[in-house]
Amino acid sequence: MRHLRLVPDVTSIDFMRYTRFWLIVSLVGVIGSIGLLATRGLNLGVDFRGGTLIMAATPEEQPLSVWRDVLGDVGVGEVGVTEISDDTGQGRHMVLIRLGTADMEEGAAPAVDATRAALSQAFPEVQILQVDSVGGKVSGELVRAGFLAVLLSFLGIMVYIWLRFEWQFAIGAVLSLIHDAIVTVGVFSLLQLEFNLTIVAAVLTVVGYSINDTVVVFDRMRENLRKYKKMPLKEVMNLALNETLSRTIMTSLTTLIALFAIYWFSGPVVHGFAFAVIFGVLTGTYSSIYVAGATVLWLGVKRDWSKPDASAGTQFGGAKA
């Protein structure tokens, strides 16, 4: 029985040859992303900024410019209109309306009532399917909760890798995850895509995917460190990356196929999520090699887990499989 192979069974790619160059690229990406966040900021969605989301539908398609003209005359603050798909199969034309009112605790109900009245007058057969409002206080709490979720995930992963392997691996893994998260958020700042709680979930998904790929490489590297005690660390790492290359490509490819299907065939509501995870899968695969792996190569690691190795600075004795 023949199996599908995207790469040969045995490869000898020198991944670590251009480590310095790719580390510089990663550093530029992180610094550039931080610069974009400081200058351009994020296009925060209703979850973080406060406001109202209204899902409306009409039997016949109406140009988005008409919706915007109608809502622009209502005087309810910033208005955004996005076309979304009707998954019910009823053939309705559906839109998602964003009202960026400043203080939702006081202004939500009047803004929604004024919007309903204007839409009913302009489109007599319009249906208001859903209304969601988020106040300024709640949005501030969501910002803190989202940041705390990402931070705690980093800390938890660092502790796990430290216990599972060694502290050098833990530092490499966390630096890789920080790189992935910052660069992904930086792309949203660059393109000014809407950033909401769904994107926070996407970032956490990317963190999970990236650490899974990193752990697979680290586990194979540890096996080779025990097997080839005199082989230079750089060669051990190259060997581990080549031995896991087929798995990495197959996993990334199948994941990307599913994500592209979600991006192209689902509605605009999940486009941001799919885009963030697609970008994160690519950066996560890259950072597992040139951020996590390069960090371990720079810090050094011991060969024999049964006794401490002072030259590697590793005295923790709990990293046994």
GROMACS .gro file of N, CA, C and O in nm, residues 237-316:
model
  320
  237MET      N    1   1.970   1.952   1.585
  237MET     CA    2   1.848   2.027   1.557
  237MET      C    3   1.807   2.013   1.411
  237MET      O    4   1.689   1.996   1.380
  238ASN      N    5   1.903   2.020   1.319
  238ASN     CA    6   1.873   1.999   1.178
  238ASN      C    7   1.814   1.861   1.155
  238ASN      O    8   1.718   1.845   1.077
  239LEU      N    9   1.869   1.761   1.221
  239LEU     CA   10   1.818   1.625   1.207
  239LEU      C   11   1.674   1.615   1.256
  239LEU      O   12   1.589   1.554   1.189
  240ALA      N   13   1.645   1.676   1.371
  240ALA     CA   14   1.509   1.673   1.425
  240ALA      C   15   1.411   1.742   1.331
  240ALA      O   16   1.299   1.693   1.309
  241LEU      N   17   1.451   1.855   1.275
  241LEU     CA   18   1.363   1.928   1.183
  241LEU      C   19   1.338   1.849   1.055
  241LEU      O   20   1.226   1.848   1.003
  242ASN      N   21   1.441   1.783   1.003
  242ASN     CA   22   1.423   1.702   0.883
  242ASN      C   23   1.336   1.580   0.909
  242ASN      O   24   1.255   1.541   0.824
  243GLU      N   25   1.351   1.519   1.026
  243GLU     CA   26   1.272   1.400   1.057
  243GLU      C   27   1.125   1.433   1.080
  243GLU      O   28   1.038   1.347   1.061
  244THR      N   29   1.094   1.555   1.122
  244THR     CA   30   0.954   1.595   1.144
  244THR      C   31   0.900   1.680   1.028
  244THR      O   32   0.787   1.728   1.037
  245LEU      N   33   0.977   1.695   0.922
  245LEU     CA   34   0.937   1.784   0.812
  245LEU      C   35   0.809   1.736   0.745
  245LEU      O   36   0.718   1.815   0.718
  246SER      N   37   0.799   1.606   0.718
  246SER     CA   38   0.680   1.553   0.651
  246SER      C   39   0.556   1.576   0.736
  246SER      O   40   0.451   1.620   0.685
  247ARG      N   41   0.566   1.551   0.867
  247ARG     CA   42   0.453   1.572   0.956
  247ARG      C   43   0.414   1.719   0.960
  247ARG      O   44   0.295   1.753   0.957
  248THR      N   45   0.513   1.808   0.965
  248THR     CA   46   0.485   1.951   0.972
  248THR      C   47   0.412   1.998   0.847
  248THR      O   48   0.313   2.072   0.855
  249ILE      N   49   0.459   1.955   0.729
  249ILE     CA   50   0.397   1.998   0.604
  249ILE      C   51   0.255   1.944   0.592
  249ILE      O   52   0.162   2.017   0.554
  250MET      N   53   0.236   1.817   0.623
  250MET     CA   54   0.103   1.757   0.612
  250MET      C   55   0.005   1.824   0.708
  250MET      O   56  -0.110   1.855   0.672
  251THR      N   57   0.048   1.848   0.832
  251THR     CA   58  -0.040   1.911   0.930
  251THR      C   59  -0.076   2.054   0.889
  251THR      O   60  -0.193   2.093   0.894
  252SER      N   61   0.025   2.130   0.848
  252SER     CA   62   0.000   2.268   0.808
  252SER      C   63  -0.088   2.275   0.684
  252SER      O   64  -0.180   2.358   0.676
  253LEU      N   65  -0.064   2.187   0.588
  253LEU     CA   66  -0.140   2.189   0.463
  253LEU      C   67  -0.286   2.156   0.486
  253LEU      O   68  -0.376   2.225   0.436
  254THR      N   69  -0.313   2.049   0.561
  254THR     CA   70  -0.453   2.012   0.586
  254THR      C   71  -0.525   2.120   0.668
  254THR      O   72  -0.643   2.148   0.644
  255THR      N   73  -0.454   2.180   0.762
  255THR     CA   74  -0.514   2.289   0.840
  255THR      C   75  -0.547   2.407   0.752
  255THR      O   76  -0.655   2.467   0.762
  256LEU      N   77  -0.455   2.443   0.663
  256LEU     CA   78  -0.477   2.558   0.574
  256LEU      C   79  -0.590   2.533   0.475
  256LEU      O   80  -0.666   2.625   0.441
  257ILE      N   81  -0.604   2.409   0.428
  257ILE     CA   82  -0.715   2.377   0.337
  257ILE      C   83  -0.849   2.406   0.405
  257ILE      O   84  -0.939   2.468   0.348
  258ALA      N   85  -0.862   2.359   0.530
  258ALA     CA   86  -0.986   2.384   0.604
  258ALA      C   87  -1.007   2.533   0.628
  258ALA      O   88  -1.119   2.585   0.615
  259LEU      N   89  -0.901   2.604   0.662
  259LEU     CA   90  -0.913   2.747   0.692
  259LEU      C   91  -0.948   2.828   0.569
  259LEU      O   92  -1.029   2.921   0.575
  260PHE      N   93  -0.888   2.795   0.454
  260PHE     CA   94  -0.922   2.866   0.331
  260PHE      C   95  -1.068   2.839   0.291
  260PHE      O   96  -1.136   2.928   0.238
  261ALA      N   97  -1.115   2.719   0.316
  261ALA     CA   98  -1.256   2.689   0.288
  261ALA      C   99  -1.347   2.775   0.375
  261ALA      O  100  -1.448   2.830   0.329
  262ILE      N  101  -1.310   2.789   0.504
  262ILE     CA  102  -1.388   2.875   0.594
  262ILE      C  103  -1.384   3.019   0.545
  262ILE      O  104  -1.487   3.089   0.544
  263TYR      N  105  -1.266   3.065   0.503
  263TYR     CA  106  -1.251   3.204   0.462
  263TYR      C  107  -1.334   3.235   0.337
  263TYR      O  108  -1.402   3.338   0.330
  264TRP      N  109  -1.329   3.147   0.239
  264TRP     CA  110  -1.393   3.176   0.111
  264TRP      C  111  -1.543   3.148   0.109
  264TRP      O  112  -1.619   3.215   0.040
  265PHE      N  113  -1.586   3.048   0.185
  265PHE     CA  114  -1.725   3.004   0.172
  265PHE      C  115  -1.814   3.043   0.291
  265PHE      O  116  -1.933   3.017   0.289
  266SER      N  117  -1.756   3.100   0.394
  266SER     CA  118  -1.838   3.145   0.507
  266SER      C  119  -1.866   3.294   0.493
  266SER      O  120  -1.817   3.360   0.401
  267GLY      N  121  -1.944   3.345   0.585
  267GLY     CA  122  -1.978   3.487   0.580
  267GLY      C  123  -1.868   3.576   0.631
  267GLY      O  124  -1.770   3.530   0.691
  268PRO      N  125  -1.882   3.707   0.611
  268PRO     CA  126  -1.781   3.803   0.655
  268PRO      C  127  -1.759   3.805   0.805
  268PRO      O  128  -1.655   3.851   0.852
  269VAL      N  129  -1.856   3.755   0.881
  269VAL     CA  130  -1.845   3.759   1.027
  269VAL      C  131  -1.724   3.680   1.075
  269VAL      O  132  -1.659   3.716   1.174
  270VAL      N  133  -1.688   3.571   1.006
  270VAL     CA  134  -1.575   3.488   1.050
  270VAL      C  135  -1.452   3.507   0.961
  270VAL      O  136  -1.354   3.434   0.978
  271HIS      N  137  -1.457   3.601   0.868
  271HIS     CA  138  -1.341   3.624   0.782
  271HIS      C  139  -1.219   3.662   0.864
  271HIS      O  140  -1.108   3.615   0.838
  272GLY      N  141  -1.237   3.751   0.961
  272GLY     CA  142  -1.124   3.794   1.042
  272GLY      C  143  -1.061   3.679   1.118
  272GLY      O  144  -0.939   3.667   1.126
  273PHE      N  145  -1.146   3.593   1.176
  273PHE     CA  146  -1.095   3.476   1.248
  273PHE      C  147  -1.014   3.386   1.156
  273PHE      O  148  -0.902   3.345   1.190
  274ALA      N  149  -1.071   3.355   1.040
  274ALA     CA  150  -1.002   3.265   0.946
  274ALA      C  151  -0.871   3.327   0.898
  274ALA      O  152  -0.768   3.257   0.890
  275PHE      N  153  -0.873   3.456   0.868
  275PHE     CA  154  -0.750   3.522   0.822
  275PHE      C  155  -0.642   3.518   0.929
  275PHE      O  156  -0.526   3.490   0.901
  276ALA      N  157  -0.681   3.546   1.054
  276ALA     CA  158  -0.583   3.547   1.163
  276ALA      C  159  -0.521   3.410   1.183
  276ALA      O  160  -0.400   3.397   1.203
  277VAL      N  161  -0.601   3.304   1.176
  277VAL     CA  162  -0.548   3.169   1.197
  277VAL      C  163  -0.463   3.126   1.078
  277VAL      O  164  -0.360   3.059   1.096
  278ILE      N  165  -0.504   3.162   0.956
  278ILE     CA  166  -0.421   3.130   0.838
  278ILE      C  167  -0.283   3.193   0.852
  278ILE      O  168  -0.179   3.127   0.835
  279PHE      N  169  -0.281   3.322   0.883
  279PHE     CA  170  -0.153   3.390   0.900
  279PHE      C  171  -0.076   3.330   1.017
  279PHE      O  172   0.045   3.312   1.011
  280GLY      N  173  -0.146   3.298   1.125
  280GLY     CA  174  -0.081   3.242   1.242
  280GLY      C  175  -0.022   3.105   1.218
  280GLY      O  176   0.084   3.071   1.273
  281VAL      N  177  -0.089   3.022   1.138
  281VAL     CA  178  -0.035   2.889   1.107
  281VAL      C  179   0.097   2.902   1.032
  281VAL      O  180   0.195   2.830   1.060
  282LEU      N  181   0.103   2.996   0.938
  282LEU     CA  182   0.227   3.017   0.862
  282LEU      C  183   0.338   3.069   0.952
  282LEU      O  184   0.451   3.017   0.949
  283THR      N  185   0.309   3.170   1.032
  283THR     CA  186   0.412   3.225   1.121
  283THR      C  187   0.449   3.127   1.231
  283THR      O  188   0.565   3.120   1.273
  284GLY      N  189   0.350   3.047   1.278
  284GLY     CA  190   0.379   2.949   1.382
  284GLY      C  191   0.472   2.839   1.334
  284GLY      O  192   0.562   2.796   1.408
  285THR      N  193   0.452   2.795   1.211
  285THR     CA  194   0.541   2.693   1.155
  285THR      C  195   0.682   2.749   1.139
  285THR      O  196   0.781   2.683   1.171
  286TYR      N  197   0.690   2.872   1.092
  286TYR     CA  198   0.820   2.937   1.074
  286TYR      C  199   0.891   2.961   1.207
  286TYR      O  200   1.010   2.932   1.223
  287SER      N  201   0.816   3.010   1.307
  287SER     CA  202   0.878   3.045   1.434
  287SER      C  203   0.922   2.923   1.513
  287SER      O  204   1.012   2.932   1.597
  288SER      N  205   0.859   2.808   1.489
  288SER     CA  206   0.904   2.686   1.556
  288SER      C  207   1.048   2.652   1.521
  288SER      O  208   1.121   2.594   1.601
  289ILE      N  209   1.088   2.693   1.401
  289ILE     CA  210   1.225   2.665   1.355
  289ILE      C  211   1.318   2.780   1.391
  289ILE      O  212   1.419   2.762   1.461
  290TYR      N  213   1.282   2.900   1.348
  290TYR     CA  214   1.377   3.012   1.351
  290TYR      C  215   1.364   3.104   1.472
  290TYR      O  216   1.438   3.200   1.482
  291VAL      N  217   1.268   3.076   1.560
  291VAL     CA  218   1.263   3.149   1.688
  291VAL      C  219   1.285   3.052   1.803
  291VAL      O  220   1.382   3.065   1.878
  292ALA      N  221   1.197   2.951   1.814
  292ALA     CA  222   1.212   2.854   1.923
  292ALA      C  223   1.341   2.774   1.908
  292ALA      O  224   1.420   2.763   2.002
  293GLY      N  225   1.364   2.717   1.788
  293GLY     CA  226   1.484   2.636   1.767
  293GLY      C  227   1.611   2.716   1.779
  293GLY      O  228   1.710   2.672   1.840
  294ALA      N  229   1.611   2.836   1.722
  294ALA     CA  230   1.731   2.920   1.727
  294ALA      C  231   1.763   2.963   1.870
  294ALA      O  232   1.880   2.975   1.907
  295THR      N  233   1.659   2.984   1.952
  295THR     CA  234   1.682   3.022   2.092
  295THR      C  235   1.749   2.909   2.169
  295THR      O  236   1.844   2.931   2.245
  296VAL      N  237   1.702   2.787   2.149
  296VAL     CA  238   1.763   2.671   2.215
  296VAL      C  239   1.907   2.653   2.168
  296VAL      O  240   1.996   2.622   2.247
  297LEU      N  241   1.929   2.674   2.039
  297LEU     CA  242   2.065   2.661   1.985
  297LEU      C  243   2.157   2.764   2.049
  297LEU      O  244   2.274   2.736   2.078
  298TRP      N  245   2.107   2.883   2.072
  298TRP     CA  246   2.188   2.990   2.131
  298TRP      C  247   2.214   2.965   2.280
  298TRP      O  248   2.325   2.986   2.330
  299LEU      N  249   2.112   2.918   2.353
  299LEU     CA  250   2.126   2.896   2.497
  299LEU      C  251   2.204   2.769   2.529
  299LEU      O  252   2.268   2.761   2.633
  300GLY      N  253   2.197   2.670   2.440
  300GLY     CA  254   2.262   2.543   2.468
  300GLY      C  255   2.176   2.457   2.559
  300GLY      O  256   2.090   2.506   2.632
  301VAL      N  257   2.197   2.326   2.552
  301VAL     CA  258   2.117   2.233   2.632
  301VAL      C  259   2.201   2.110   2.661
  301VAL      O  260   2.288   2.071   2.582
  302LYS      N  261   2.178   2.047   2.774
  302LYS     CA  262   2.258   1.931   2.813
  302LYS      C  263   2.216   1.807   2.733
  302LYS      O  264   2.106   1.799   2.679
  303ARG      N  265   2.305   1.708   2.733
  303ARG     CA  266   2.280   1.585   2.659
  303ARG      C  267   2.223   1.475   2.747
  303ARG      O  268   2.144   1.395   2.702
  304ASP      N  269   2.266   1.467   2.871
  304ASP     CA  270   2.228   1.356   2.957
  304ASP      C  271   2.134   1.407   3.065
  304ASP      O  272   2.174   1.485   3.151
  305TRP      N  273   2.007   1.365   3.061
  305TRP     CA  274   1.909   1.413   3.157
  305TRP      C  275   1.921   1.345   3.294
  305TRP      O  276   1.853   1.378   3.388
  306SER      N  277   2.012   1.246   3.304
  306SER     CA  278   2.025   1.176   3.430
  306SER      C  279   2.117   1.246   3.529
  306SER      O  280   2.122   1.212   3.645
  307LYS      N  281   2.192   1.348   3.483
  307LYS     CA  282   2.280   1.421   3.573
  307LYS      C  283   2.290   1.565   3.527
  307LYS      O  284   2.273   1.595   3.409
  308PRO      N  285   2.317   1.658   3.618
  308PRO     CA  286   2.326   1.799   3.581
  308PRO      C  287   2.446   1.828   3.494
  308PRO      O  288   2.548   1.761   3.502
  309ASP      N  289   2.432   1.928   3.409
  309ASP     CA  290   2.540   1.971   3.320
  309ASP      C  291   2.563   2.119   3.343
  309ASP      O  292   2.486   2.203   3.295
  310ALA      N  293   2.667   2.152   3.419
  310ALA     CA  294   2.691   2.292   3.454
  310ALA      C  295   2.723   2.377   3.333
  310ALA      O  296   2.693   2.495   3.328
  311SER      N  297   2.782   2.319   3.229
  311SER     CA  298   2.821   2.397   3.112
  311SER      C  299   2.700   2.449   3.037
  311SER      O  300   2.706   2.551   2.969
  312ALA      N  301   2.588   2.378   3.048
  312ALA     CA  302   2.465   2.423   2.980
  312ALA      C  303   2.378   2.506   3.072
  312ALA      O  304   2.275   2.556   3.030
  313GLY      N  305   2.419   2.520   3.196
  313GLY     CA  306   2.339   2.599   3.291
  313GLY      C  307   2.209   2.533   3.325
  313GLY      O  308   2.113   2.599   3.360
  314THR      N  309   2.204   2.400   3.317
  314THR     CA  310   2.078   2.329   3.339
  314THR      C  311   2.092   2.239   3.459
  314THR      O  312   2.158   2.137   3.452
  315GLN      N  313   2.027   2.276   3.568
  315GLN     CA  314   2.037   2.195   3.689
  315GLN      C  315   1.902   2.136   3.730
  315GLN      O  316   1.893   2.068   3.829
  316PHE      N  317   1.798   2.164   3.653
  316PHE     CA  318   1.664   2.116   3.690
  316PHE      C  319   1.653   1.968   3.655
  316PHE      O  320   1.681   1.927   3.544
   0.00000   0.00000   0.00000
